[in-house]
Amino acid sequence: MVFDLDMIKAFYKQMPSRIAKARKIVNKPLTLSEKILFAHLHEDQKVDVFGRGKSYVNFAPDRVAMQDATAQMALLQFMSAGIPKVRVPSTVHCDHLILAKDGAKKDLADSITASGEVFNFLESVSNKFGIGFWKPGAGIIHQVVLENYAFPGGMMIGTDSHTVNAGGLGMLAIGVGGADAVDVMAGMPWELKWPKLIGIKLTGKLSGWTSSKDVILKVAGILTVKGGTGAIVEYFGPGAQTLSCTGKGTICNMGAEIGATTSTFGYDEKMAQYLRGTGRREVADLADSVKAHLTGDAEVYESPEKYFDEVYEINLSELEPHVNGPFTPDRAIPLSQFAEEVKKNGWPQQLEVGLIGSCTNSSYEDITRSASLAQQAVDKKLKAKAEFTITPGSEQVRYTVERDGYLSVFEKMGGVVLANACGPCIGQWSRHTNDPNRANSIITSFNRNFAKRNDGNPNTHAFVASPEITTAFAIAGDLTFNPVTDTLLNLEGQSVKLEEPKGHEFPPKGFDVKDPGYLAPAKDGSHVQVKIAENSNRLQALSPFAPWDGNNLKSMKLLIKAKGKCTTDHISMAGPWLRFRGHLDNIANNTLTGAVNYFNDKTDSVKNQLTGGYGPVPATQRAYKAAGTPTLVVGDHNYGEGSSREHAAMQPRHLGIRAILVKSFARIHETNLKKQGMLALTFANEVDYDKIKEDDSIDITDLTSFAPEKQLTLVLKHKDGSSDTIKVNHTYNAGQIEWFKAGSALNLMAKQISTPGNGAATSVVKKTAKKVSKKPIAKAAVKKTKKVAAKKLAKKVAPKKSAKKAVKKVAAKKSVKKISAKKASKKAVKKTAKKKK
Ligand code: MIC
Ligand code: SF4
C-alpha cells in the first residue's frame, strides 16, 4: 500500500510553479533546501527574500508524525482545539514505551501490559481524529516513516528531534514540540525562522570499515552540538550519490546532534531504488517527473560558497571510522587514535555491552554488514567478549533479516534481539549488572550518549559508533582494539583477524513482512470514544495555563542556576519517567533533577530562599508555587539541547516557573517554551551569568512594554543589598508575544477557534467552529472510560592523522567560524566558505 499518494501527486503538480514564482522574486540560483521551503509556503504567506536566521515565515507542511512518548501531550492538546479530523496526513508510532530486558517477545508483551492504557488512549484518539496508528512492535517512528511516508521534496514535522531522518529521502523533515504539531494538524500555518544554510560537499567513496555513520560522526566533531543551530545542512557532490538511501538517513538523523533544524540530500538514483524497493514505485515515478526541482541548481553546487553560509568538504575515500564520546556526541575520535585516548583519559577499557540498531542505524545494510562480522566471529571461533544487543528499526526490516538468516547469526554470536523499538536508546533498558553505579563502558550505534541516557548510571561511559565498529568492539570486548589493524585470540588460541564488513543495501529477495502493525483510522471517527481510565496516573486532561496578568514580574526567586550542559534529559529525564508523559503533574516531579546546581555542584539540591534549607528542585519549586512566589531558572549555552519533548517546557510552566534565562537555547526547546507561555530570555552579555547569585530576587522592570526586538531589563537584587541591572534579549515576534499574553499558544488558538472572524485561525475555523469547553481543556473531546484491558493491544506485530585528511574547510569571510586545528582535520575536511549573496 502506498500512503498519501494523492497528496504527493498534488504536491508535485504544484511544485514547479511554486519554485518558479519564488525564483522570480529572489532572482538567483536556489539550493534544494530553498526550493523545498518555497514550495511549502503557507497560502497566506507572501513570497519574499527572507532573511536567513531572521525572518519568521509561515509554512504548510505535508504531514505530521508523532511517537508515543510525545504524542500523548500533543494529542491531549489537539483534542482541545475542537477540530473533528486532522487536516494533514498524520501518524502515531508506539516505540518509546517499550522495554528492553529479556528479548523482543517477552518485552513487547510486558510493555503492552505495563502501558496498555496509554497505547489504548493513543489508538482511540488516532481512530477518532483520522490519524494512522502504528502499534507497539511495528517499529521506530523514523524507520517506519522512511519506509512508508517520506518522499523527495516533501516537508514534514514530527514530535521527535530525529524526525530529520527523512532527509535521507530528500525531505525537509523537522523535529518540533507537540504544540507545533497541533497547529499543523489543525490546518494552521506553521512558523519557522527562515534557516541559515550549511553546505557539505561529499567527494570520493566509502570503503572498508568506514560507513555513512562516520560522515556524521565527523561532522559532529567539526560543528559541535550547537554548530548547526538554526541551519539546514544540505549534502551534495559526487560522494553523496554513492551513499545508500538509508545511509543518507543515518547522516540526517544524527544531524539532530549538531542542533541542525534538519539535513537533506538531493534526489538521486539511490533514493529512487529505495522507493521502489520499499513498494513505492509510483512515488519514484512521480519524483522522476520533477527531478530537476528535487535537487539544488547546478550553479549552487558549482560555487557553493556563494550560496551557503558555510561550506565544508569531506572526502569519503579518506574518511576514517570514528568513535564519539563519552557523554557527548561531538567528541569525535578517529578509530586510529581511539585506543590512545582511552588510555590517556582513563576510560574503562573493558567494553561491557555493544548495542546496535535504533532509529539511526537499523537498515538492511546496517544489519547485514554487522552480521558479516558476527558470522566471522562464529566461523573463526571467536566468542563475543561483551554483551551484544540488536534493536531492529521496523517489523519490515526485522522480518526480512530474520527470513534471510541474519538474526540467527547474531544469536549464535551471543546477541539478544530486542523489540523493534527505542528500548535501550531511551533508557528503557533494564541492564543486567551487578552494580548500577560502577564506572563502565558501552558502545552503541545510536545517536545520543548524554550521561545516564541508556541505563541511568552516571558512570556509564557511552560511545557512539557505526554498527560495524560496535559489533567488532563487542567481539573484542576491549576499547583499545582496532579492528582495522589488530588481531584477536580465538577459542583455540589462534590469532585471527576480522575482515572488512560486507553487506547488501537491499535484500536480494526483496523486503517482506507479515503484519507491519498498521491500523488505519475510522473514516468517520465522530462516534469513537477516547479512552482515559478513571483516576489514571498515566494520563491527565490538561487545564489551560493562566494568562499573563499584564504586570511586570517582581521579586522572582532564583530556583536554580544550572551549570554546564543542561539538555532536555537534565530538565525532564526519560527512562522510568517516560510512563508519566501523559500526566503533567506526575512528570513534573522530575523537573530539572538532572541539572547541576552552580552553587554546590550537586544535582537536585537547591536552596529554598523561603526557608534557607536545601531540597530537591521539584519540591522546592512546589513550595514557591504554594507561597505564590514567582521563580526563574538560569542556564548556560545550548540550554534544552537534545530532544523535542515539550514536557521540558510544560513542567516548569506547570510548576510556576516564569522565565528561563540562559546564554543560548537549542531551537526546539526555545520554541516549546514560547508556545507554553514561558519567557525564554538570553543574556545580552554572557558574562552577566556570573552576576547571578544564589539568594537573588529578580525583577523584570519593562515587561509591560514587551515588544519584538526590544531588550528587557532585569534587576538582580542581591542578599547584601546591592543590585545589578542587566539587559536580556529575546526572539519573540508579535504573534509569539500574543502566546505569552494568552498564557500559551494553545490558549490563543482555542480563543481564535471559538471566536470566528478573529485572527489567523479563522479560515480553519469557519468549517469546524465547535465550542471548546476550556476547563479542563481536554474535556470536550475526552470521555472517561473504565480501564481498558491491555490485552486488546496484545496482537503481535510483532583528527590528527587520517582525520585531518578527510575534511577541508573552504575558507571565507570573517563571519565564518574558523575550525580549530584540533577539530577540523586538515586533509579530510576543508571548509569552503561563506559568502554573502
Ligand atoms: C530522544 O531521542 O531523546 C527522544 C526520546 O526520541 C526524544 C523525544 C522524547 O523525549 O520523547 C527526541 O529526540 O525528541
Ligand atoms: Fe527512539 Fe533513540 Fe531514535 Fe529517539 S534516538 S527516536 S529514543 S531510537
Coordinates of N, CA and C in Angstrom, one line a residue, residues 626-786:
A626 N 3.3 27.2 46.0 CA 2.3 27.3 47.1 C 2.3 28.7 47.8
A627 N 3.5 29.2 47.8 CA 3.6 30.5 48.5 C 3.3 31.7 47.5
G628 N 3.0 31.4 46.3 CA 2.7 32.4 45.3 C 4.0 33.2 44.9
T629 N 5.1 32.6 45.0 CA 6.4 33.3 44.7 C 6.9 32.9 43.3
P630 N 7.0 33.8 42.4 CA 7.4 33.5 41.1 C 8.9 33.2 41.1
T631 N 9.4 32.4 40.1 CA 10.8 32.0 40.1 C 11.3 32.0 38.7
L632 N 12.7 31.9 38.6 CA 13.4 32.0 37.4 C 14.5 31.0 37.4
V633 N 14.8 30.4 36.2 CA 15.9 29.4 36.1 C 16.9 30.1 35.2
V634 N 18.2 29.8 35.6 CA 19.3 30.4 34.8 C 20.1 29.2 34.2
G635 N 20.6 29.3 33.0 CA 21.3 28.2 32.4 C 22.4 28.7 31.5
D636 N 23.2 27.8 31.0 CA 24.4 28.1 30.2 C 24.1 28.1 28.7
H637 N 25.0 27.6 27.9 CA 24.8 27.5 26.4 C 24.0 26.3 26.0
N638 N 23.3 26.5 24.9 CA 22.6 25.4 24.2 C 21.6 24.7 25.2
Y639 N 21.0 25.5 26.1 CA 20.1 25.0 27.1 C 18.9 24.3 26.3
G640 N 18.6 23.1 26.8 CA 17.5 22.4 26.2 C 17.8 21.6 24.9
E641 N 19.1 21.4 24.7 CA 19.5 20.6 23.6 C 19.0 19.2 23.7
G642 N 19.0 18.5 22.7 CA 18.8 17.0 22.8 C 17.5 16.6 22.3
S643 N 16.4 17.0 22.7 CA 15.2 16.4 22.2 C 14.0 17.4 22.1
S644 N 13.0 16.9 21.5 CA 11.8 17.7 21.2 C 10.8 17.8 22.3
R645 N 11.0 17.0 23.4 CA 10.0 16.8 24.4 C 9.6 18.1 25.0
E646 N 8.3 18.5 24.8 CA 7.8 19.8 25.3 C 7.5 19.7 26.8
H647 N 7.6 18.5 27.3 CA 7.5 18.4 28.8 C 8.5 19.3 29.5
A648 N 9.7 19.4 28.8 CA 10.8 20.2 29.4 C 10.4 21.7 29.5
A649 N 9.3 22.1 28.7 CA 8.8 23.4 28.8 C 7.5 23.5 29.6
M650 N 6.7 22.4 29.5 CA 5.4 22.4 30.2 C 5.5 22.2 31.7
Q651 N 6.5 21.4 32.1 CA 6.7 21.1 33.5 C 7.1 22.4 34.3
P652 N 8.1 23.1 33.8 CA 8.4 24.3 34.6 C 7.2 25.3 34.6
R653 N 6.5 25.3 33.5 CA 5.3 26.2 33.4 C 4.3 25.8 34.4
H654 N 4.0 24.5 34.4 CA 3.0 23.9 35.3 C 3.4 24.2 36.8
L655 N 4.7 24.2 37.1 CA 5.1 24.3 38.5 C 5.3 25.8 38.9
G656 N 5.0 26.7 37.9 CA 5.0 28.1 38.3 C 6.3 28.9 38.0
I657 N 7.3 28.3 37.3 CA 8.5 29.0 36.9 C 8.1 30.0 35.8
R658 N 8.6 31.2 35.9 CA 8.1 32.2 34.9 C 9.0 32.4 33.8
A659 N 10.3 32.3 34.0 CA 11.3 32.7 33.0 C 12.5 31.8 33.0
I660 N 13.0 31.6 31.8 CA 14.3 30.8 31.7 C 15.3 31.8 31.1
L661 N 16.4 32.0 31.7 CA 17.4 33.0 31.2 C 18.7 32.2 31.0
V662 N 19.2 32.2 29.8 CA 20.4 31.4 29.5 C 21.3 32.1 28.6
K663 N 22.5 31.5 28.3 CA 23.4 32.1 27.4 C 22.9 31.8 26.0
S664 N 22.4 30.6 25.7 CA 21.8 30.3 24.4 C 20.9 29.1 24.5
F665 N 19.9 29.1 23.6 CA 18.9 28.0 23.6 C 19.2 27.0 22.4
A666 N 18.7 25.8 22.6 CA 18.5 24.9 21.4 C 17.2 25.3 20.8
R667 N 17.1 25.1 19.4 CA 16.0 25.7 18.7 C 14.6 25.1 19.2
I668 N 14.5 23.8 19.2 CA 13.1 23.3 19.5 C 12.7 23.7 20.9
H669 N 13.7 23.6 21.8 CA 13.3 24.0 23.2 C 12.8 25.4 23.4
E670 N 13.5 26.3 22.7 CA 13.1 27.7 22.8 C 11.7 27.9 22.3
T671 N 11.4 27.3 21.1 CA 10.0 27.4 20.6 C 9.0 26.7 21.6
N672 N 9.4 25.6 22.2 CA 8.5 25.0 23.1 C 8.2 25.9 24.3
L673 N 9.2 26.6 24.8 CA 9.0 27.5 25.9 C 8.0 28.6 25.5
K674 N 8.3 29.1 24.3 CA 7.4 30.2 23.9 C 5.9 29.7 23.7
K675 N 5.8 28.5 23.1 CA 4.5 28.0 22.9 C 3.7 27.8 24.2
Q676 N 4.4 27.5 25.3 CA 3.7 27.2 26.5 C 3.6 28.4 27.4
G677 N 3.9 29.6 26.8 CA 3.7 30.8 27.6 C 4.7 31.2 28.5
M678 N 5.9 30.6 28.4 CA 7.1 31.0 29.2 C 7.8 32.1 28.6
L679 N 8.7 32.7 29.5 CA 9.6 33.8 28.9 C 10.9 33.1 28.7
A680 N 11.4 33.0 27.5 CA 12.7 32.4 27.1 C 13.6 33.6 26.8
L681 N 14.6 33.8 27.6 CA 15.4 35.0 27.5 C 16.9 34.6 27.5
T682 N 17.7 35.4 26.8 CA 19.1 35.2 26.7 C 19.9 36.4 27.2
F683 N 21.0 36.2 27.9 CA 21.9 37.3 28.4 C 22.3 38.1 27.2
A684 N 22.2 39.4 27.2 CA 22.7 40.3 26.2 C 24.3 40.2 26.3
N685 N 24.8 40.1 27.5 CA 26.2 39.9 27.8 C 26.4 38.7 28.5
E686 N 27.0 37.7 27.9 CA 27.1 36.4 28.5 C 27.7 36.4 29.9
V687 N 28.7 37.4 30.1 CA 29.3 37.4 31.4 C 28.4 37.8 32.6
D688 N 27.2 38.3 32.2 CA 26.2 38.5 33.3 C 25.8 37.3 34.0
Y689 N 26.0 36.1 33.4 CA 25.7 34.8 34.0 C 26.4 34.8 35.4
D690 N 27.6 35.4 35.4 CA 28.3 35.4 36.7 C 27.8 36.3 37.8
K691 N 26.9 37.2 37.3 CA 26.3 38.1 38.3 C 25.2 37.5 39.1
I692 N 24.7 36.4 38.6 CA 23.5 35.8 39.3 C 24.0 35.1 40.5
K693 N 23.4 35.5 41.7 CA 23.8 34.9 43.0 C 22.7 34.0 43.5
E694 N 23.1 33.1 44.4 CA 22.2 32.1 44.9 C 20.9 32.7 45.6
D695 N 21.1 33.8 46.2 CA 20.0 34.4 47.0 C 19.3 35.5 46.3
D696 N 19.5 35.6 45.0 CA 18.9 36.7 44.3 C 17.4 36.7 44.2
S697 N 16.9 38.0 44.2 CA 15.5 38.2 43.9 C 15.5 39.1 42.6
I698 N 14.7 38.7 41.6 CA 14.9 39.3 40.3 C 13.6 40.0 39.8
D699 N 13.7 41.2 39.3 CA 12.6 41.9 38.7 C 12.8 42.0 37.2
I700 N 11.7 41.9 36.5 CA 11.7 42.3 35.1 C 11.0 43.6 35.1
T701 N 11.7 44.7 34.8 CA 11.0 46.0 35.0 C 10.3 46.6 33.8
D702 N 10.5 46.0 32.7 CA 9.8 46.6 31.5 C 9.0 45.6 30.7
L703 N 8.5 44.5 31.4 CA 7.7 43.5 30.7 C 6.4 44.1 30.1
T704 N 6.0 45.2 30.7 CA 4.7 45.8 30.3 C 4.9 46.4 28.9
S705 N 6.2 46.6 28.5 CA 6.4 47.1 27.1 C 7.1 46.0 26.3
F706 N 6.8 44.8 26.6 CA 7.4 43.6 25.8 C 7.1 43.8 24.3
A707 N 8.1 43.9 23.5 CA 7.9 44.1 22.1 C 9.0 43.4 21.3
P708 N 8.7 43.0 20.1 CA 9.8 42.4 19.2 C 11.0 43.2 19.2
E709 N 12.1 42.5 19.2 CA 13.5 43.2 19.0 C 13.8 44.2 20.0
K710 N 13.1 44.2 21.1 CA 13.4 45.2 22.2 C 13.9 44.4 23.4
Q711 N 15.1 44.8 23.9 CA 15.6 44.1 25.1 C 14.7 44.3 26.3
L712 N 14.8 43.4 27.2 CA 14.1 43.6 28.5 C 15.2 43.9 29.6
T713 N 14.8 44.4 30.7 CA 15.7 44.8 31.7 C 15.4 44.0 33.0
L714 N 16.5 43.4 33.5 CA 16.4 42.7 34.7 C 17.2 43.4 35.9
V715 N 16.6 43.4 37.0 CA 17.3 44.0 38.2 C 17.6 42.8 39.1
L716 N 18.8 42.5 39.3 CA 19.2 41.4 40.2 C 19.4 42.0 41.6
K717 N 18.5 41.7 42.5 CA 18.7 42.3 43.9 C 19.4 41.2 44.8
H718 N 20.6 41.5 45.1 CA 21.4 40.6 45.9 C 21.1 40.6 47.4
K719 N 21.5 39.6 48.1 CA 21.1 39.5 49.5 C 21.8 40.6 50.3
D720 N 23.0 41.0 49.9 CA 23.7 42.1 50.7 C 23.2 43.5 50.4
G721 N 22.1 43.5 49.7 CA 21.5 44.9 49.5 C 21.9 45.5 48.2
S722 N 23.0 45.0 47.6 CA 23.5 45.6 46.3 C 22.6 45.1 45.2
S723 N 22.8 45.7 44.0 CA 22.0 45.2 42.9 C 22.7 45.4 41.6
D724 N 22.4 44.6 40.6 CA 22.9 44.8 39.2 C 21.7 44.9 38.3
T725 N 21.9 45.7 37.3 CA 20.9 45.8 36.3 C 21.4 45.3 35.0
I726 N 20.8 44.3 34.4 CA 21.3 43.7 33.2 C 20.2 43.7 32.1
K727 N 20.7 43.6 30.8 CA 19.8 43.6 29.7 C 19.8 42.1 29.2
V728 N 18.6 41.7 28.8 CA 18.4 40.4 28.2 C 17.8 40.5 26.8
N729 N 18.1 39.6 26.0 CA 17.5 39.5 24.6 C 16.4 38.5 24.6
H730 N 15.6 38.6 23.6 CA 14.6 37.5 23.3 C 14.3 37.5 21.8
T731 N 13.7 36.5 21.3 CA 13.4 36.4 19.9 C 11.9 36.3 19.6
Y732 N 11.1 36.8 20.5 CA 9.6 36.8 20.3 C 9.3 37.8 19.2
N733 N 8.4 37.3 18.2 CA 7.8 38.2 17.3 C 6.5 38.6 17.9
A734 N 5.8 39.5 17.1 CA 4.5 40.0 17.7 C 3.5 38.9 18.0
G735 N 3.4 37.9 17.1 CA 2.5 36.8 17.3 C 2.8 36.0 18.5
Q736 N 4.1 35.8 18.7 CA 4.6 35.0 19.8 C 4.4 35.7 21.2
I737 N 4.4 37.0 21.1 CA 4.2 37.8 22.3 C 2.7 37.6 22.7
E738 N 1.8 37.4 21.7 CA 0.4 37.1 22.0 C 0.3 35.7 22.7
W739 N 1.1 34.8 22.3 CA 1.1 33.5 23.0 C 1.4 33.7 24.5
F740 N 2.4 34.5 24.7 CA 2.8 34.8 26.1 C 1.7 35.5 26.9
K741 N 1.0 36.4 26.2 CA 0.0 37.2 26.9 C -1.2 36.3 27.2
A742 N -1.5 35.3 26.2 CA -2.7 34.5 26.4 C -2.4 33.3 27.4
G743 N -1.2 33.2 27.8 CA -0.8 32.1 28.7 C -0.2 30.9 27.9
S744 N -0.5 30.7 26.7 CA 0.1 29.7 25.8 C -0.4 29.9 24.4
A745 N 0.3 29.3 23.5 CA -0.2 29.3 22.1 C -1.5 28.6 21.9
L746 N -1.7 27.5 22.7 CA -2.9 26.8 22.7 C -4.1 27.6 23.2
N747 N -3.9 28.4 24.2 CA -5.0 29.2 24.7 C -5.4 30.2 23.7
L748 N -4.4 30.7 22.9 CA -4.7 31.7 21.9 C -5.5 31.0 20.8
M749 N -5.1 29.8 20.4 CA -5.8 29.0 19.3 C -7.2 28.7 19.8
A750 N -7.4 28.3 21.0 CA -8.7 27.9 21.4 C -9.6 29.2 21.4
K751 N -9.0 30.3 21.7 CA -9.8 31.6 21.7 C -10.2 31.9 20.3
Q752 N -9.2 31.8 19.4 CA -9.5 32.1 18.0 C -10.5 31.2 17.4
I753 N -10.4 29.9 17.8 CA -11.3 28.9 17.2 C -12.7 29.2 17.7
S754 N -12.8 29.6 18.9 CA -14.2 29.8 19.4 C -14.7 31.2 19.1
T755 N -13.9 32.0 18.5 CA -14.3 33.4 18.1 C -14.2 33.5 16.6
P756 N -15.1 33.0 15.8 CA -14.9 33.1 14.3 C -14.8 34.6 13.9
G757 N -14.0 34.8 12.9 CA -13.8 36.2 12.4 C -12.6 36.8 13.1
N758 N -12.0 36.1 14.1 CA -10.9 36.7 14.9 C -9.6 36.1 14.5
G759 N -8.7 36.8 13.9 CA -7.3 36.3 13.7 C -7.1 35.3 12.7
A760 N -5.9 34.8 12.8 CA -5.3 33.9 11.7 C -6.0 32.6 11.6
A761 N -6.6 32.1 12.6 CA -7.2 30.8 12.5 C -8.6 30.7 11.9
T762 N -9.1 31.8 11.5 CA -10.5 31.8 11.1 C -10.7 31.0 9.9
S763 N -9.8 31.0 8.9 CA -10.1 30.2 7.7 C -10.2 28.7 8.1
V764 N -9.6 28.3 9.1 CA -9.7 26.9 9.6 C -11.0 26.7 10.2
V765 N -11.4 27.7 11.0 CA -12.5 27.6 11.9 C -13.8 27.6 11.2
K766 N -13.9 28.4 10.2 CA -15.2 28.5 9.5 C -15.9 27.2 9.4
K767 N -15.2 26.2 8.9 CA -15.9 25.0 8.6 C -16.2 24.2 9.9
T768 N -15.4 24.4 10.9 CA -15.5 23.5 12.0 C -16.0 24.0 13.3
A769 N -16.2 25.4 13.3 CA -16.4 26.0 14.6 C -17.3 25.2 15.5
K770 N -16.6 24.8 16.5 CA -17.3 24.0 17.5 C -16.8 24.5 18.9
K771 N -17.7 24.7 19.8 CA -17.4 25.3 21.1 C -16.4 24.4 21.8
V772 N -15.4 25.0 22.4 CA -14.5 24.2 23.2 C -14.7 24.6 24.6
S773 N -15.0 23.6 25.4 CA -15.0 23.9 26.8 C -13.6 23.9 27.3
K774 N -13.2 24.9 28.1 CA -11.8 25.0 28.4 C -11.4 24.5 29.7
K775 N -12.3 24.0 30.5 CA -11.8 23.6 31.9 C -12.4 22.3 32.3
P776 N -11.6 21.3 32.4 CA -10.2 21.2 32.0 C -10.2 21.1 30.4
I777 N -9.1 21.6 29.9 CA -9.1 21.9 28.5 C -9.4 20.7 27.6
A778 N -9.0 19.5 28.0 CA -9.2 18.4 27.1 C -10.6 17.7 27.2
K779 N -11.3 18.2 28.2 CA -12.6 17.5 28.4 C -13.5 17.4 27.2
A780 N -13.6 18.4 26.4 CA -14.5 18.4 25.3 C -14.5 17.1 24.5
A781 N -13.3 16.7 24.3 CA -13.1 15.5 23.4 C -13.0 14.2 24.2
V782 N -12.8 14.3 25.5 CA -12.5 13.1 26.2 C -13.7 12.5 26.9
K783 N -13.8 11.3 26.7 CA -14.9 10.6 27.5 C -14.1 9.7 28.5
K784 N -14.4 9.8 29.8 CA -13.7 8.9 30.7 C -14.3 7.6 30.6
T785 N -13.5 6.6 30.5 CA -14.0 5.2 30.5 C -13.2 4.4 31.5
K786 N -13.7 3.2 31.8 CA -13.0 2.3 32.7 C -11.8 1.9 32.0

